PDB file of C-alpha atoms in Angstrom:
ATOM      1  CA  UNK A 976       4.425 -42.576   1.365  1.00 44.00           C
ATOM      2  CA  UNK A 977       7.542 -44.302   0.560  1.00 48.00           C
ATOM      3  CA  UNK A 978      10.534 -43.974   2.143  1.00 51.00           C
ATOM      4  CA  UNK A 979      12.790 -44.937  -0.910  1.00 57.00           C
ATOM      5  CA  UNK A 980      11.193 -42.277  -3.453  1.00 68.00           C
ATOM      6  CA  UNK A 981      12.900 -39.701  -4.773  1.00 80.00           C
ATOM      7  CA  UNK A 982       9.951 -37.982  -6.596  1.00 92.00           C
ATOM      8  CA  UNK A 983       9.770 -34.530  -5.546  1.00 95.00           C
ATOM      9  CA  UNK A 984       6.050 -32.931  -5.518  1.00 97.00           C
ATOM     10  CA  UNK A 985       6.095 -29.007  -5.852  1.00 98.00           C
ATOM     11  CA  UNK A 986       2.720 -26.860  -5.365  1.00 98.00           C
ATOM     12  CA  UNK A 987       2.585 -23.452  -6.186  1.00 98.00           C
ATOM     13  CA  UNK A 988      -0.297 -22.346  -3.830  1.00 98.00           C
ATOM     14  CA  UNK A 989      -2.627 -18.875  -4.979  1.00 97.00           C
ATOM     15  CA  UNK A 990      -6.158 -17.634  -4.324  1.00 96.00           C
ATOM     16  CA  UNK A 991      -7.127 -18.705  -7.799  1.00 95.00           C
ATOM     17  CA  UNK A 992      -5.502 -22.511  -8.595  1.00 97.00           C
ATOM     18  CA  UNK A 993      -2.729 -24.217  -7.034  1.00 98.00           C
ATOM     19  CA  UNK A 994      -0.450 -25.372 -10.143  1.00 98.00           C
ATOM     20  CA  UNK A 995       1.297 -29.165  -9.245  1.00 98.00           C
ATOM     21  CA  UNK A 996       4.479 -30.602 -10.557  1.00 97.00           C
ATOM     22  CA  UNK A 997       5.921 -33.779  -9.903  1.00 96.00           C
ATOM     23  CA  UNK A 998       9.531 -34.065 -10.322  1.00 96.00           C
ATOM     24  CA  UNK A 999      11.348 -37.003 -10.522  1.00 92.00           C
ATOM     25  CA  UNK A1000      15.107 -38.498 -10.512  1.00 79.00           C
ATOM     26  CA  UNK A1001      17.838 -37.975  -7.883  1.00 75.00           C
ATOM     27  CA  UNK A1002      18.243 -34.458  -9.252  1.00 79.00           C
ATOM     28  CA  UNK A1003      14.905 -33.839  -9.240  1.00 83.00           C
ATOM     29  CA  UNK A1004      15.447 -32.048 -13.408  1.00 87.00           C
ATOM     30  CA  UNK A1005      12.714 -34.252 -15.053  1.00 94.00           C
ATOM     31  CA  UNK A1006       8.866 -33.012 -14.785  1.00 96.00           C
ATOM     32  CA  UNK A1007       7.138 -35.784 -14.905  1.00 95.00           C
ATOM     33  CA  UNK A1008       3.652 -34.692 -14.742  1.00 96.00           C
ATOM     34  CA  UNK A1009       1.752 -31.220 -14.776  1.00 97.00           C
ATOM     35  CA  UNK A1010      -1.314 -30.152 -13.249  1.00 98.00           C
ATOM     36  CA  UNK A1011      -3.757 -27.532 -11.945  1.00 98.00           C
ATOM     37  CA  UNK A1012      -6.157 -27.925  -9.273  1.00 98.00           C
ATOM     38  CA  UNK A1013      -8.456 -24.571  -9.334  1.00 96.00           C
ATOM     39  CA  UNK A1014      -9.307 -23.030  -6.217  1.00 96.00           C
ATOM     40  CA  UNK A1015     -12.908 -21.825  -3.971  1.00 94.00           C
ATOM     41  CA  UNK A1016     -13.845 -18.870  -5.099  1.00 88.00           C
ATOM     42  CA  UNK A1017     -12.892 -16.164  -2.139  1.00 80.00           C
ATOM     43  CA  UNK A1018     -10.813 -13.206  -1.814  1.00 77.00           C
ATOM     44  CA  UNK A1019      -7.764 -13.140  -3.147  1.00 79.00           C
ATOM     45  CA  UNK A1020      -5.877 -12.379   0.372  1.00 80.00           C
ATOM     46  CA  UNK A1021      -7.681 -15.449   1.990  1.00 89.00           C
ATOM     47  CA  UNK A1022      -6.002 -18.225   1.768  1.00 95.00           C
ATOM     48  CA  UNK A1023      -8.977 -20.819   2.792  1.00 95.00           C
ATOM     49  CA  UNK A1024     -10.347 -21.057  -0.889  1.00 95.00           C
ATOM     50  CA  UNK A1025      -6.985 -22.095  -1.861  1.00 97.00           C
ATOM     51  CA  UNK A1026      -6.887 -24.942   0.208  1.00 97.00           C
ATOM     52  CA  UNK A1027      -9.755 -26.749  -1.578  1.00 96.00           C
ATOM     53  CA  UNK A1028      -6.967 -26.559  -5.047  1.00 97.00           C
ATOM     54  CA  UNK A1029      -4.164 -27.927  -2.399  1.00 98.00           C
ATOM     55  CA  UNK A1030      -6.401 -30.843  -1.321  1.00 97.00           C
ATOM     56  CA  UNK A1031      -7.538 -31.644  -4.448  1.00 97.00           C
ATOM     57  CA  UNK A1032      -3.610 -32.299  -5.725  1.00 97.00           C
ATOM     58  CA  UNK A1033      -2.570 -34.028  -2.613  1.00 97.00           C
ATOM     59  CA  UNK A1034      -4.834 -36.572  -2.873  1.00 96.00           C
ATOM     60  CA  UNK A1035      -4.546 -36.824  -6.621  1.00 96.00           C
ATOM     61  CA  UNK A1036      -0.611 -36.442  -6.890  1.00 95.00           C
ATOM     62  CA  UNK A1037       0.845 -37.288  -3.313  1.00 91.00           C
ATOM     63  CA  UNK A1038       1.055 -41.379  -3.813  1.00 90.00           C
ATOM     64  CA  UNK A1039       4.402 -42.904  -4.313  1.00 88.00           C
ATOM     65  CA  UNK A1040       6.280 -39.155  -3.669  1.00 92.00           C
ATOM     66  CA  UNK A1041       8.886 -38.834  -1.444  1.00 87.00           C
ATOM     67  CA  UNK A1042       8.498 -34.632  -0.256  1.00 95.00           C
ATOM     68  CA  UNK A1043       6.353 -31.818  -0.763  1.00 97.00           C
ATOM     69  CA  UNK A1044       7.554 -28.269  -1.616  1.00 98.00           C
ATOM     70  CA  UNK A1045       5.347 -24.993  -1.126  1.00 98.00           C
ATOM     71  CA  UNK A1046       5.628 -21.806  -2.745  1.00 98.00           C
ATOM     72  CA  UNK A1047       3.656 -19.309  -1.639  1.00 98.00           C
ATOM     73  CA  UNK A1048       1.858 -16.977  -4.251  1.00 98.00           C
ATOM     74  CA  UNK A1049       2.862 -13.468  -3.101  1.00 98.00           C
ATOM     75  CA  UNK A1050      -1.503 -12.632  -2.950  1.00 97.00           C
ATOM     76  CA  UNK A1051      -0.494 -14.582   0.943  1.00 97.00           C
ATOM     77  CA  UNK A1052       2.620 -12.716   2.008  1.00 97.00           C
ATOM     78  CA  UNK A1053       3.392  -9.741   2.845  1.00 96.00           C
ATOM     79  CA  UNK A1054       6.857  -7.767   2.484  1.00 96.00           C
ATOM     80  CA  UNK A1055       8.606  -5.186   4.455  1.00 94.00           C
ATOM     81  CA  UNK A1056      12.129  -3.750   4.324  1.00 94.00           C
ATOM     82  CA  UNK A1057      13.877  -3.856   7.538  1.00 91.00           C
ATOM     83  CA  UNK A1058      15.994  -0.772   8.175  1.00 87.00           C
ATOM     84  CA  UNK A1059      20.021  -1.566   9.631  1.00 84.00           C
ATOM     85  CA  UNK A1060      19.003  -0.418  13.503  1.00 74.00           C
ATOM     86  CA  UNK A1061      22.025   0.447  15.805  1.00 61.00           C
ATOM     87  CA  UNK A1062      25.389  -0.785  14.791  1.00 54.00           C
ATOM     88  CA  UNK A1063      26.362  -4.292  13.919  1.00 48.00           C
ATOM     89  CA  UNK A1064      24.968  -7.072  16.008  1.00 52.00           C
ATOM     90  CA  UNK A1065      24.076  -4.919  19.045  1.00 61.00           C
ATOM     91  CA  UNK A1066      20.566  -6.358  19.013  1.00 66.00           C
ATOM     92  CA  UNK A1067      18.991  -9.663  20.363  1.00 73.00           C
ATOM     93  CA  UNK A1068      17.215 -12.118  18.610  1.00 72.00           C
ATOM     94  CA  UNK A1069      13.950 -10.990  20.375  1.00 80.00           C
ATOM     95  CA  UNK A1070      14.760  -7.052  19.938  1.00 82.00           C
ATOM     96  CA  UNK A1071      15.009  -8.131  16.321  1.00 79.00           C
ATOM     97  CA  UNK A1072      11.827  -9.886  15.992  1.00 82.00           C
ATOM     98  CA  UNK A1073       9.920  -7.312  18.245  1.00 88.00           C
ATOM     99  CA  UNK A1074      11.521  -4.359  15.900  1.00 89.00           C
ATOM    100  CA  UNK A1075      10.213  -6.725  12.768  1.00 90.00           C
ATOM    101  CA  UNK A1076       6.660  -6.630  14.404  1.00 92.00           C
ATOM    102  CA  UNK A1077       6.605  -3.784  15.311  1.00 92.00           C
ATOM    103  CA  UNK A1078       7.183  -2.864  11.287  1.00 92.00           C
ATOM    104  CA  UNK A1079       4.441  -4.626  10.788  1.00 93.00           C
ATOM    105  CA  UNK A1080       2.191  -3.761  12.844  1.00 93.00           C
ATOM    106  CA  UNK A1081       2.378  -0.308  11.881  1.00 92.00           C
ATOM    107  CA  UNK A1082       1.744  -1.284   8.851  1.00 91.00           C
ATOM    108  CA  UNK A1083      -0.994  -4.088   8.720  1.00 91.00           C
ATOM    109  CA  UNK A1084      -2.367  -3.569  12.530  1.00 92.00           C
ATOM    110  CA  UNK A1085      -3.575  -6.038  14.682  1.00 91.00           C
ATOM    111  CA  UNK A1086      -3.602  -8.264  11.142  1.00 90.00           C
ATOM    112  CA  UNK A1087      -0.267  -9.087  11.439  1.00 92.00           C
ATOM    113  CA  UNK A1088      -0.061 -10.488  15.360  1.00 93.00           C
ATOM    114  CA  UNK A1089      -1.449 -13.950  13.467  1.00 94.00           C
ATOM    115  CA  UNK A1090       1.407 -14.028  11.564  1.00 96.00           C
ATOM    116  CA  UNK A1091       4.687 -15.736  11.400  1.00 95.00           C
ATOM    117  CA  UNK A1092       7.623 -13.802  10.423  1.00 95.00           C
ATOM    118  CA  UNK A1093      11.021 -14.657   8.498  1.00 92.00           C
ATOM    119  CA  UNK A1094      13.903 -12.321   8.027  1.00 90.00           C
ATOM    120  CA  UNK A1095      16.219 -12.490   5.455  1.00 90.00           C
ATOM    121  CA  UNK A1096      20.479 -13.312   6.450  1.00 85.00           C
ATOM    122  CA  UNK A1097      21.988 -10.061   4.561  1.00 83.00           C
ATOM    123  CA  UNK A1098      25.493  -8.502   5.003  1.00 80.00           C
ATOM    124  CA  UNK A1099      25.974  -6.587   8.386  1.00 79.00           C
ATOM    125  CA  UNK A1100      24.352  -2.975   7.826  1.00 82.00           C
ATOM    126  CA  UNK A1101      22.107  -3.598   4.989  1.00 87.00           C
ATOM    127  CA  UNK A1102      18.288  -3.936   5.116  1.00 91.00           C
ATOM    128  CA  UNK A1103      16.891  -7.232   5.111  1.00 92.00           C
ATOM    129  CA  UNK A1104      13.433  -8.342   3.401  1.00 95.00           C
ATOM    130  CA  UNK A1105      10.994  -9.342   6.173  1.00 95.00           C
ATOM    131  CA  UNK A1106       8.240 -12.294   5.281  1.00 96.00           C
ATOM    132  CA  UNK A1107       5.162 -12.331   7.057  1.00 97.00           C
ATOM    133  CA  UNK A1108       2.563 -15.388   6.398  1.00 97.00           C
ATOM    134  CA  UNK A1109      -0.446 -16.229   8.382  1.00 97.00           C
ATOM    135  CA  UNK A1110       0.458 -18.583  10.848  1.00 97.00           C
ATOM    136  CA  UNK A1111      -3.082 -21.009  10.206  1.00 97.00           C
ATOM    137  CA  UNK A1112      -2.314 -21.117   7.110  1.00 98.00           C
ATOM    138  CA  UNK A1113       0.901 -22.811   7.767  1.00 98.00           C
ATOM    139  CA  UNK A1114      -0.237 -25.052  10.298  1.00 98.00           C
ATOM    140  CA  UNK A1115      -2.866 -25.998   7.521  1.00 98.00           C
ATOM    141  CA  UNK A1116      -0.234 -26.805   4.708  1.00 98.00           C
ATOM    142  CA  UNK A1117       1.564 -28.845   7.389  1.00 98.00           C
ATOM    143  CA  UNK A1118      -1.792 -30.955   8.165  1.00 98.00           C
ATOM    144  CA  UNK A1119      -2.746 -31.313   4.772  1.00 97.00           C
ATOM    145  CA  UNK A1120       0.731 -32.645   3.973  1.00 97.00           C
ATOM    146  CA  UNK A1121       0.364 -34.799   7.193  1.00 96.00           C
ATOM    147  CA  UNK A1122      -3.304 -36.514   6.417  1.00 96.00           C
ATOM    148  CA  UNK A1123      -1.781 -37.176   3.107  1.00 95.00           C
ATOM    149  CA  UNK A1124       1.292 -39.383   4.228  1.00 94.00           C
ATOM    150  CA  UNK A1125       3.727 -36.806   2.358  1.00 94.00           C
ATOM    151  CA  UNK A1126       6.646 -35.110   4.082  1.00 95.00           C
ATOM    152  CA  UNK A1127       6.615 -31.210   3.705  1.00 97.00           C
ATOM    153  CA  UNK A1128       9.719 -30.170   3.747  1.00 97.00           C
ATOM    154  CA  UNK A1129       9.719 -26.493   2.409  1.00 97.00           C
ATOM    155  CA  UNK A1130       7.526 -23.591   2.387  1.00 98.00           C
ATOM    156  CA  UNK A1131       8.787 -20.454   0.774  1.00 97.00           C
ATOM    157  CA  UNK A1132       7.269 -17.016  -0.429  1.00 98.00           C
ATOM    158  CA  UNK A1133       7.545 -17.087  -3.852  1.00 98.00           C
ATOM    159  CA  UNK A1134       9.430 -13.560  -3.693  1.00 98.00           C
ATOM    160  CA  UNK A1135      12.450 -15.628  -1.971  1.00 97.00           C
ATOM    161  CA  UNK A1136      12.006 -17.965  -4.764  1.00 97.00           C
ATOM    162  CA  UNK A1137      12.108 -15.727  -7.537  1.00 97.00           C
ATOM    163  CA  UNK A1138      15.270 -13.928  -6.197  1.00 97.00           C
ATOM    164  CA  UNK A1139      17.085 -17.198  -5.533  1.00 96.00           C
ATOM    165  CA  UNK A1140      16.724 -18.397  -8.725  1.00 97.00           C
ATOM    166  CA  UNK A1141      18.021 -14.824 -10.303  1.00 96.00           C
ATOM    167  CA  UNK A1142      20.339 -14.074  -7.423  1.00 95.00           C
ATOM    168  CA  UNK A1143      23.826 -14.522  -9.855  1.00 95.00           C
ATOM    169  CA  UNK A1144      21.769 -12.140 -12.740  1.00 94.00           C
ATOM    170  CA  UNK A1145      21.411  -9.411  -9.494  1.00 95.00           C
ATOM    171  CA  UNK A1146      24.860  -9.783  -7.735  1.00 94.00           C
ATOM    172  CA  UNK A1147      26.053  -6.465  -7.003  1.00 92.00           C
ATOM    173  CA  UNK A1148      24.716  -4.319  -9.772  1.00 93.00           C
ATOM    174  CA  UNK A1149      22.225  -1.874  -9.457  1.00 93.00           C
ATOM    175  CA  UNK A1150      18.645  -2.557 -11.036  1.00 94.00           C
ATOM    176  CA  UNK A1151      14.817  -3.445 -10.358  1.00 96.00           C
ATOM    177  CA  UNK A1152      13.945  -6.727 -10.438  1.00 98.00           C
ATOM    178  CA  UNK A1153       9.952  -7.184 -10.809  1.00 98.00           C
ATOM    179  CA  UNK A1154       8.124 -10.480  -9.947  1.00 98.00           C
ATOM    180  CA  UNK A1155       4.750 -11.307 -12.062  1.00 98.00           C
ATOM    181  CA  UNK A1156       1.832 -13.324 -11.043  1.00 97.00           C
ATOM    182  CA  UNK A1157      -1.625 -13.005 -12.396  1.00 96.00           C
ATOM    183  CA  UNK A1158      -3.346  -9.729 -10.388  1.00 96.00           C
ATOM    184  CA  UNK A1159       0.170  -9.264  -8.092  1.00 97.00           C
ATOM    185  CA  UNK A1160       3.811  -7.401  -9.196  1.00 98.00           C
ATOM    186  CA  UNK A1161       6.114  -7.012  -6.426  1.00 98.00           C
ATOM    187  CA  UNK A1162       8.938  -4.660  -7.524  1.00 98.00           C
ATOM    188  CA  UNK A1163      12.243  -4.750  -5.983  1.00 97.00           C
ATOM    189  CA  UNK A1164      15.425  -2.258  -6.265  1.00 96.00           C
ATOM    190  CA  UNK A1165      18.363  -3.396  -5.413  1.00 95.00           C
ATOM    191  CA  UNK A1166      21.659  -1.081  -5.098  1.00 93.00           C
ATOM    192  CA  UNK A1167      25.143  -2.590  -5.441  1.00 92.00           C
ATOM    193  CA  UNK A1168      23.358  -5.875  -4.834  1.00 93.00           C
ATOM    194  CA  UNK A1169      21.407  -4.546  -1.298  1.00 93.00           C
ATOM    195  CA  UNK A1170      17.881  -4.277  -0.970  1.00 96.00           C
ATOM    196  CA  UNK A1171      16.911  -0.737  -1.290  1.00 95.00           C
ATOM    197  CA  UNK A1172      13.028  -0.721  -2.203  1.00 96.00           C
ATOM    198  CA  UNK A1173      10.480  -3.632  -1.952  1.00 97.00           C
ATOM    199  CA  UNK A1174       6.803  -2.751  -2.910  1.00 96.00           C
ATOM    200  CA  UNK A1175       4.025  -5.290  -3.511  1.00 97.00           C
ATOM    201  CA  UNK A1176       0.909  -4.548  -5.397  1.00 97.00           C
ATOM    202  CA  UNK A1177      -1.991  -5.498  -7.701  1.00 96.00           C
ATOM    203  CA  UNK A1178      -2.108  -5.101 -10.897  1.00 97.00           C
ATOM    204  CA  UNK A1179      -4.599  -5.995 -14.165  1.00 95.00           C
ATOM    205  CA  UNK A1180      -4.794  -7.375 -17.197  1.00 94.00           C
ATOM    206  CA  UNK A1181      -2.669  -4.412 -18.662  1.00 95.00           C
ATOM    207  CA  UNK A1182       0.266  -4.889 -16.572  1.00 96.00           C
ATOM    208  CA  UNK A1183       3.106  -5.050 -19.397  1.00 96.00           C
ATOM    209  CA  UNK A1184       1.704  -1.234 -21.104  1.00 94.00           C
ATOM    210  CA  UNK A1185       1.420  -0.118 -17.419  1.00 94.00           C
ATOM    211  CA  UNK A1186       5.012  -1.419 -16.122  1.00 95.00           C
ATOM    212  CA  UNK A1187       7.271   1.669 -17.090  1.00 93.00           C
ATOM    213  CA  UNK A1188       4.820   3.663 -15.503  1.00 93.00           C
ATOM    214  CA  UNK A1189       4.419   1.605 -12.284  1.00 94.00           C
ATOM    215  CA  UNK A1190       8.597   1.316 -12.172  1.00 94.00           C
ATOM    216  CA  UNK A1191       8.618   5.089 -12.408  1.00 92.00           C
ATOM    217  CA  UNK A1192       6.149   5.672  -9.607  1.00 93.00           C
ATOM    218  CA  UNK A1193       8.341   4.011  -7.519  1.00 94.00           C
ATOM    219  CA  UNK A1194      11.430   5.026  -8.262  1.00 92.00           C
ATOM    220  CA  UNK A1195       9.665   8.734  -7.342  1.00 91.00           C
ATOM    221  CA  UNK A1196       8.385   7.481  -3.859  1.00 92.00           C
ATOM    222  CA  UNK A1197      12.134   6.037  -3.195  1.00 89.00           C
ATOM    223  CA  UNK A1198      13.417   9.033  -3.685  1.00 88.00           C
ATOM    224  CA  UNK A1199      15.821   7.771  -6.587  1.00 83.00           C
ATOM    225  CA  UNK A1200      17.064  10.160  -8.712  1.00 73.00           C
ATOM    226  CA  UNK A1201      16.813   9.802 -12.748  1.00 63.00           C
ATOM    227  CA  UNK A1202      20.333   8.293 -12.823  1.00 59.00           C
ATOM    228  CA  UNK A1203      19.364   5.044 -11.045  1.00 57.00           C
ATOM    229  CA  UNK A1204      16.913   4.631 -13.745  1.00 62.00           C
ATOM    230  CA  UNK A1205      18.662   1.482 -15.078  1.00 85.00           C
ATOM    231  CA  UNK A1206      17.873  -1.921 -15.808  1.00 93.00           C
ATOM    232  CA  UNK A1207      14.363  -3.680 -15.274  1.00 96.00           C
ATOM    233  CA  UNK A1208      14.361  -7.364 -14.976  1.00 97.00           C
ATOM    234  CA  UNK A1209      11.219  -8.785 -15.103  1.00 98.00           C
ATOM    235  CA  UNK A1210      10.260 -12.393 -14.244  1.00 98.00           C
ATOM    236  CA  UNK A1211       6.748 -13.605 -15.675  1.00 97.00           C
ATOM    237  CA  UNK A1212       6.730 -16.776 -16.101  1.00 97.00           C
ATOM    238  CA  UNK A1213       3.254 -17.316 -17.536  1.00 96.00           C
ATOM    239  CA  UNK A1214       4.449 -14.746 -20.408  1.00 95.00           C
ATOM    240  CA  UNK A1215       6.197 -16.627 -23.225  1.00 93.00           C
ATOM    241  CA  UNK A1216       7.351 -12.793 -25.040  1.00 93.00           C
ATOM    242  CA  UNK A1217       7.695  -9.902 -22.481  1.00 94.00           C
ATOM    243  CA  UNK A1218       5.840  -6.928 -24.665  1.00 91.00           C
ATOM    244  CA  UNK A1219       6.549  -3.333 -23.073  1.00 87.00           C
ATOM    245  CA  UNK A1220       6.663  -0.138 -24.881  1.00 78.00           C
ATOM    246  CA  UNK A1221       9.789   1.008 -26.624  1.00 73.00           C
ATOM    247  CA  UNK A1222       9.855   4.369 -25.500  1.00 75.00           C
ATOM    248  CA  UNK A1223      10.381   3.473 -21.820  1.00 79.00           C
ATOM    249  CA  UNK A1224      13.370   5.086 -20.046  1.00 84.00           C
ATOM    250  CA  UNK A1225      13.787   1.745 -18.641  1.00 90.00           C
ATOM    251  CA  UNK A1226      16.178  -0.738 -20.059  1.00 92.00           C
ATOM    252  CA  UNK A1227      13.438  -3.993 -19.878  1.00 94.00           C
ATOM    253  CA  UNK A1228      14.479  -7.078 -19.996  1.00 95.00           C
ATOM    254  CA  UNK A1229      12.524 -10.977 -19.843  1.00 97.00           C
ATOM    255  CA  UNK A1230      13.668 -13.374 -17.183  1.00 97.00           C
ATOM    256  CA  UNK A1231      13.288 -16.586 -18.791  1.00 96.00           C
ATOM    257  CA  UNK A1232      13.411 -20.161 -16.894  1.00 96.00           C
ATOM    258  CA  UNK A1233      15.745 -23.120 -18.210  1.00 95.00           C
ATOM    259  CA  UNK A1234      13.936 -25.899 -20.320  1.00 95.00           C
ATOM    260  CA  UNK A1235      14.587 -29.242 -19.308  1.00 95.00           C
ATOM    261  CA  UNK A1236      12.824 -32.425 -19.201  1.00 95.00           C
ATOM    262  CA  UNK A1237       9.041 -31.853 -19.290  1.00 96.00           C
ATOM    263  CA  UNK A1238       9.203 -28.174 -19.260  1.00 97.00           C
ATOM    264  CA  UNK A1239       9.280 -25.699 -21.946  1.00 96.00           C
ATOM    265  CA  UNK A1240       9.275 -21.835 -20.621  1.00 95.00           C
ATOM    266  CA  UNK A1241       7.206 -21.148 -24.070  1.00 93.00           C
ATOM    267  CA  UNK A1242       4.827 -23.861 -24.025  1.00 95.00           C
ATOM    268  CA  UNK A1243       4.524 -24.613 -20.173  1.00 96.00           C
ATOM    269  CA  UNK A1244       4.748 -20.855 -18.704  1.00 93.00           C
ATOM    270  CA  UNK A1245       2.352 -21.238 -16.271  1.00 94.00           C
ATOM    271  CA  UNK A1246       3.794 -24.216 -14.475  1.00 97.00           C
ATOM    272  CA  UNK A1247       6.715 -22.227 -14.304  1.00 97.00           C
ATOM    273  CA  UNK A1248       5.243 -20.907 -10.869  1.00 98.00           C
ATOM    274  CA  UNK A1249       5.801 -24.003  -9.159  1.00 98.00           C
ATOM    275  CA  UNK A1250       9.606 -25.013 -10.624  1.00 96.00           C
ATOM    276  CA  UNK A1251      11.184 -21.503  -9.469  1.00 96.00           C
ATOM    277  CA  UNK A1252      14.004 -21.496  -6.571  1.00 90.00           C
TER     278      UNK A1252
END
């Protein structure tokens, strides 16, 4: 590795390819090379398969970069919406981590005592988004990065990514905000700018017919009435034109990433996944 770069390498890790951008200047804007690295075949919630991608792009792409960056394909993390509990501040650090697994447990089962948990920072009395991620499959990004001589210095669920980079679009208005990768939507509603709703699940090759109808169905099971309906905004990157039915009662609206040096969001979509956040 070298101590004086300042070329930034960014992996966007999934069950089916890990998709590789190297970014270079002090700023980090330029792309300077694109890649993808397929992964082992496996199931799409095992993480294993896409090591073999992760390897593959470390020991193609890692030379002469300064840091690695991780996002996480949302196929490896899973979601929960943490409930305000008591008033303000009255609980621990542990009683909040034990309340968080305990959510999950419920939830997952046994599954999710091998996992490592992150909780959003959110104003005092509104839920908070709770990111679980297998805990060997962290300390095998961190190894991988290590054999290769590269620093890692971020690993993030590509959820937190997504809403980072649209946070200012979101601010305190009321809408859905969907997040698109191939075979996984995670829908989000936010009210006033607070979490109110966060639902991850799979979807096919017919996602963009099925969307107003998947929005809907959750907007039912939330218990939201017909007024909320609103504004969708959807993020999906490896779609150049967004094309949902007109007759939705959803006001739908394409999320589009910046071009800049390297990167076109019409041309280069699917490397989009790795340059969000």
């Amino acid at each position: 590795m070298s101590l004086l770069s300042t070329d930034l390498l960014r992996l966007f890790v999934s069950p089916r390819r890990v998709v590789a951008l190297r970014l270079a200047g002090l700023s980090r804007k330029s792309v300077v090379l694109k890649q993808v690295y397929k992964a082992a075949p496996g199931h799409e919630v095992d993480w294993h398969g896409a090591m073999f991608g992760l390897e593959s792009a470390l020991r193609e792409l890692s030379g002469g970069v300064g840091k690695l960056e991780v996002l996480v394909s949302n196929h490896f993390a899973h979601y929960q919406l943490l409930m305000p509990q008591g008033s303000a501040g009255s609980l621990t650090l542990e009683e909040d981590r034990a309340y968080a697994q305990h959510c999950f447990s419920k939830v997952f089962g046994h599954d999710a005592d091998g996992w490592e948990l992150r909780v959003s920072y959110e104003r005092a009395g509104s839920p908070r988004v709770c990111c679980a991620i297998a805990t060997d499959f962290l300390t095998a990004l961190s190894s991988r990065a290590e054999e290769s001589g590269i620093k890692l210095v971020s690993v993030q669920p590509y959820l937190a990514a997504a809403f980072n980079q649209w946070r200012q679009q979101i601010d305190n208005r009321s809408l859905w905000l969907a997040v698109v990768e191939q075979g996984r939507l995670v829908l989000a509603r936010f009210e006033q700018g607070a979490w109110r709703w966060l639902r991850s699940l799979r979807i096919g090759r017919r996602w963009m017919e099925d969307l107003p109808n998947l929005v809907m169905r959750e907007q039912h099971l939330a218990g939201f009435n017909a007024a909320s309906t609103g504004e969708v905004l959807v993020f999906c990157p490896e779609v150049a034109v967004l094309a949902v039915r007109h007759d939705s009662a959803f006001s739908i609206k394409q999320l589009q990433l910046p071009a800049r040096s390297g990167f076109s969001p019409v041309t280069d979509g699917a490397f989009g996944l790795a340059l969000v956040g």
